[in-house]
Amino acid sequence: MKNKFTRRKFIQSSTIAGLGLAFTGIPVSARIRNSFLKGNRVGIIGLDTSHCIAFTKALNDPNAGPEFSGYKVVAAYPTKGSIDIPSSINRLETFTEQVNKQGVEIVGSIDELLEKVDVVLLETVDGRKHLEQALPVIKAGKQLFIDKPIAASLADTLTIFNAAQKYKVPVFSSSSLRYITGAKEIKEGKVGKVLGADTYGPASIEKTHPDMFWYGIHGIEALFAVMGSGCKSM
């Protein structure tokens, strides 16, 4: 490629993409909207990540593009946060207040949230809680986006998707790097046939999560975006 993607540019780009993830103005957003978002009332579970603020701003912006037309975050359940993850418990109160100031109703339970929304964004930072929080959403037939990490174990991950298949509910999870510009161009063949690839990205380790479950998804997502599925070994 003419403009080489340096490590510094890569991390800057991934950080910007991460704020909006799949619901900002990136090219895939309209496709996700048409195939995934079927209702217009959006609810959030977990307010201990900056993503919940970014999503609310993007969807509730009166000047939002046509791909977001009609969709609005109307309710959110903060959850209790995770006392053993400082980035969760230390930001919960502040982020809850910021989301509430954007006109979002703060509710006291997942069940209460489900009565008010059509689509759910599961934003809880702690992947250990995702299975417990995802199951009532899936059983209620609400379409679900689960922010990274999808869970904190392979067993929980499989249980989530098996439940989604059983109840025929769309469930989606992704790192923003799946849609990063450089990866998209390579996948489309603009640099020729890809025979192999090395990818890198932010991969901080969290002691409560095994292996690369915490942030490792970013580099892995870029690799699969370029090479496709069908990993044989790791």
PDB file of N, CA, C and O in Angstrom, residues 30-60:
ATOM      1  N   ALA A  30     -24.779   0.791   7.969  1.00  0.00           N
ATOM      2  CA  ALA A  30     -26.089   0.678   7.339  1.00  0.00           C
ATOM      3  C   ALA A  30     -26.471  -0.774   7.130  1.00  0.00           C
ATOM      4  O   ALA A  30     -27.632  -1.151   7.270  1.00  0.00           O
ATOM      5  N   ARG A  31     -25.477  -1.609   6.800  1.00  0.00           N
ATOM      6  CA  ARG A  31     -25.743  -3.029   6.591  1.00  0.00           C
ATOM      7  C   ARG A  31     -26.161  -3.694   7.900  1.00  0.00           C
ATOM      8  O   ARG A  31     -27.076  -4.509   7.933  1.00  0.00           O
ATOM      9  N   ILE A  32     -25.487  -3.321   8.995  1.00  0.00           N
ATOM     10  CA  ILE A  32     -25.852  -3.860  10.296  1.00  0.00           C
ATOM     11  C   ILE A  32     -27.257  -3.420  10.653  1.00  0.00           C
ATOM     12  O   ILE A  32     -28.067  -4.196  11.143  1.00  0.00           O
ATOM     13  N   ARG A  33     -27.565  -2.164  10.381  1.00  0.00           N
ATOM     14  CA  ARG A  33     -28.883  -1.627  10.707  1.00  0.00           C
ATOM     15  C   ARG A  33     -29.973  -2.419  10.013  1.00  0.00           C
ATOM     16  O   ARG A  33     -30.982  -2.794  10.606  1.00  0.00           O
ATOM     17  N   ASN A  34     -29.785  -2.712   8.734  1.00  0.00           N
ATOM     18  CA  ASN A  34     -30.818  -3.388   7.951  1.00  0.00           C
ATOM     19  C   ASN A  34     -30.969  -4.862   8.316  1.00  0.00           C
ATOM     20  O   ASN A  34     -32.071  -5.416   8.253  1.00  0.00           O
ATOM     21  N   SER A  35     -29.863  -5.499   8.703  1.00  0.00           N
ATOM     22  CA  SER A  35     -29.928  -6.934   8.951  1.00  0.00           C
ATOM     23  C   SER A  35     -30.031  -7.294  10.425  1.00  0.00           C
ATOM     24  O   SER A  35     -30.415  -8.403  10.767  1.00  0.00           O
ATOM     25  N   PHE A  36     -29.704  -6.342  11.285  1.00  0.00           N
ATOM     26  CA  PHE A  36     -29.641  -6.682  12.698  1.00  0.00           C
ATOM     27  C   PHE A  36     -30.643  -5.916  13.547  1.00  0.00           C
ATOM     28  O   PHE A  36     -31.411  -6.500  14.292  1.00  0.00           O
ATOM     29  N   LEU A  37     -30.666  -4.589  13.428  1.00  0.00           N
ATOM     30  CA  LEU A  37     -31.554  -3.781  14.257  1.00  0.00           C
ATOM     31  C   LEU A  37     -32.953  -3.755  13.661  1.00  0.00           C
ATOM     32  O   LEU A  37     -33.195  -3.145  12.643  1.00  0.00           O
ATOM     33  N   LYS A  38     -33.904  -4.419  14.307  1.00  0.00           N
ATOM     34  CA  LYS A  38     -35.272  -4.502  13.813  1.00  0.00           C
ATOM     35  C   LYS A  38     -36.221  -3.573  14.552  1.00  0.00           C
ATOM     36  O   LYS A  38     -37.277  -3.239  14.044  1.00  0.00           O
ATOM     37  N   GLY A  39     -35.890  -3.180  15.785  1.00  0.00           N
ATOM     38  CA  GLY A  39     -36.716  -2.264  16.545  1.00  0.00           C
ATOM     39  C   GLY A  39     -36.004  -0.932  16.673  1.00  0.00           C
ATOM     40  O   GLY A  39     -34.853  -0.795  16.292  1.00  0.00           O
ATOM     41  N   ASN A  40     -36.682   0.072  17.222  1.00  0.00           N
ATOM     42  CA  ASN A  40     -36.046   1.380  17.281  1.00  0.00           C
ATOM     43  C   ASN A  40     -35.735   1.862  18.692  1.00  0.00           C
ATOM     44  O   ASN A  40     -35.072   2.868  18.871  1.00  0.00           O
ATOM     45  N   ARG A  41     -36.176   1.140  19.714  1.00  0.00           N
ATOM     46  CA  ARG A  41     -35.892   1.541  21.093  1.00  0.00           C
ATOM     47  C   ARG A  41     -34.694   0.735  21.598  1.00  0.00           C
ATOM     48  O   ARG A  41     -34.759  -0.482  21.696  1.00  0.00           O
ATOM     49  N   VAL A  42     -33.624   1.442  21.895  1.00  0.00           N
ATOM     50  CA  VAL A  42     -32.376   0.781  22.285  1.00  0.00           C
ATOM     51  C   VAL A  42     -32.169   0.900  23.786  1.00  0.00           C
ATOM     52  O   VAL A  42     -32.379   1.965  24.380  1.00  0.00           O
ATOM     53  N   GLY A  43     -31.761  -0.217  24.405  1.00  0.00           N
ATOM     54  CA  GLY A  43     -31.440  -0.225  25.827  1.00  0.00           C
ATOM     55  C   GLY A  43     -30.012  -0.673  26.052  1.00  0.00           C
ATOM     56  O   GLY A  43     -29.439  -1.403  25.243  1.00  0.00           O
ATOM     57  N   ILE A  44     -29.423  -0.230  27.155  1.00  0.00           N
ATOM     58  CA  ILE A  44     -28.043  -0.573  27.484  1.00  0.00           C
ATOM     59  C   ILE A  44     -27.991  -1.273  28.833  1.00  0.00           C
ATOM     60  O   ILE A  44     -28.614  -0.831  29.803  1.00  0.00           O
ATOM     61  N   ILE A  45     -27.230  -2.360  28.886  1.00  0.00           N
ATOM     62  CA  ILE A  45     -26.927  -3.037  30.153  1.00  0.00           C
ATOM     63  C   ILE A  45     -25.459  -2.802  30.453  1.00  0.00           C
ATOM     64  O   ILE A  45     -24.592  -3.171  29.662  1.00  0.00           O
ATOM     65  N   GLY A  46     -25.180  -2.177  31.585  1.00  0.00           N
ATOM     66  CA  GLY A  46     -23.798  -1.914  31.970  1.00  0.00           C
ATOM     67  C   GLY A  46     -23.355  -0.519  31.562  1.00  0.00           C
ATOM     68  O   GLY A  46     -23.319  -0.201  30.371  1.00  0.00           O
ATOM     69  N   LEU A  47     -23.032   0.307  32.552  1.00  0.00           N
ATOM     70  CA  LEU A  47     -22.603   1.680  32.265  1.00  0.00           C
ATOM     71  C   LEU A  47     -21.218   1.950  32.842  1.00  0.00           C
ATOM     72  O   LEU A  47     -20.934   3.036  33.333  1.00  0.00           O
ATOM     73  N   ASP A  48     -20.329   0.945  32.760  1.00  0.00           N
ATOM     74  CA  ASP A  48     -18.979   1.109  33.285  1.00  0.00           C
ATOM     75  C   ASP A  48     -17.933   1.144  32.178  1.00  0.00           C
ATOM     76  O   ASP A  48     -16.772   0.796  32.380  1.00  0.00           O
ATOM     77  N   THR A  49     -18.353   1.563  30.991  1.00  0.00           N
ATOM     78  CA  THR A  49     -17.422   1.728  29.867  1.00  0.00           C
ATOM     79  C   THR A  49     -17.766   2.986  29.090  1.00  0.00           C
ATOM     80  O   THR A  49     -18.940   3.368  29.008  1.00  0.00           O
ATOM     81  N   SER A  50     -16.763   3.617  28.512  1.00  0.00           N
ATOM     82  CA  SER A  50     -16.999   4.820  27.707  1.00  0.00           C
ATOM     83  C   SER A  50     -17.797   4.516  26.456  1.00  0.00           C
ATOM     84  O   SER A  50     -18.368   5.421  25.843  1.00  0.00           O
ATOM     85  N   HIS A  51     -17.867   3.245  26.060  1.00  0.00           N
ATOM     86  CA  HIS A  51     -18.638   2.879  24.870  1.00  0.00           C
ATOM     87  C   HIS A  51     -20.110   3.233  25.030  1.00  0.00           C
ATOM     88  O   HIS A  51     -20.768   3.623  24.068  1.00  0.00           O
ATOM     89  N   CYS A  52     -20.644   3.095  26.250  1.00  0.00           N
ATOM     90  CA  CYS A  52     -22.064   3.386  26.443  1.00  0.00           C
ATOM     91  C   CYS A  52     -22.353   4.856  26.183  1.00  0.00           C
ATOM     92  O   CYS A  52     -23.426   5.210  25.663  1.00  0.00           O
ATOM     93  N   ILE A  53     -21.404   5.720  26.503  1.00  0.00           N
ATOM     94  CA  ILE A  53     -21.570   7.148  26.244  1.00  0.00           C
ATOM     95  C   ILE A  53     -21.473   7.423  24.745  1.00  0.00           C
ATOM     96  O   ILE A  53     -22.275   8.166  24.179  1.00  0.00           O
ATOM     97  N   ALA A  54     -20.495   6.795  24.093  1.00  0.00           N
ATOM     98  CA  ALA A  54     -20.308   6.994  22.656  1.00  0.00           C
ATOM     99  C   ALA A  54     -21.517   6.506  21.868  1.00  0.00           C
ATOM    100  O   ALA A  54     -21.980   7.174  20.931  1.00  0.00           O
ATOM    101  N   PHE A  55     -22.056   5.342  22.220  1.00  0.00           N
ATOM    102  CA  PHE A  55     -23.226   4.812  21.523  1.00  0.00           C
ATOM    103  C   PHE A  55     -24.433   5.715  21.717  1.00  0.00           C
ATOM    104  O   PHE A  55     -25.186   5.977  20.779  1.00  0.00           O
ATOM    105  N   THR A  56     -24.632   6.181  22.929  1.00  0.00           N
ATOM    106  CA  THR A  56     -25.776   7.047  23.214  1.00  0.00           C
ATOM    107  C   THR A  56     -25.685   8.343  22.422  1.00  0.00           C
ATOM    108  O   THR A  56     -26.677   8.798  21.836  1.00  0.00           O
ATOM    109  N   LYS A  57     -24.504   8.935  22.380  1.00  0.00           N
ATOM    110  CA  LYS A  57     -24.324  10.176  21.617  1.00  0.00           C
ATOM    111  C   LYS A  57     -24.579   9.949  20.132  1.00  0.00           C
ATOM    112  O   LYS A  57     -25.212  10.769  19.466  1.00  0.00           O
ATOM    113  N   ALA A  58     -24.081   8.822  19.610  1.00  0.00           N
ATOM    114  CA  ALA A  58     -24.237   8.544  18.178  1.00  0.00           C
ATOM    115  C   ALA A  58     -25.693   8.305  17.805  1.00  0.00           C
ATOM    116  O   ALA A  58     -26.189   8.828  16.803  1.00  0.00           O
ATOM    117  N   LEU A  59     -26.398   7.527  18.614  1.00  0.00           N
ATOM    118  CA  LEU A  59     -27.769   7.156  18.280  1.00  0.00           C
ATOM    119  C   LEU A  59     -28.780   8.245  18.612  1.00  0.00           C
ATOM    120  O   LEU A  59     -29.814   8.365  17.949  1.00  0.00           O
ATOM    121  N   ASN A  60     -28.497   9.062  19.627  1.00  0.00           N
ATOM    122  CA  ASN A  60     -29.458  10.079  20.056  1.00  0.00           C
ATOM    123  C   ASN A  60     -29.180  11.453  19.474  1.00  0.00           C
ATOM    124  O   ASN A  60     -29.891  12.411  19.774  1.00  0.00           O
TER     125      ASN A  60
END
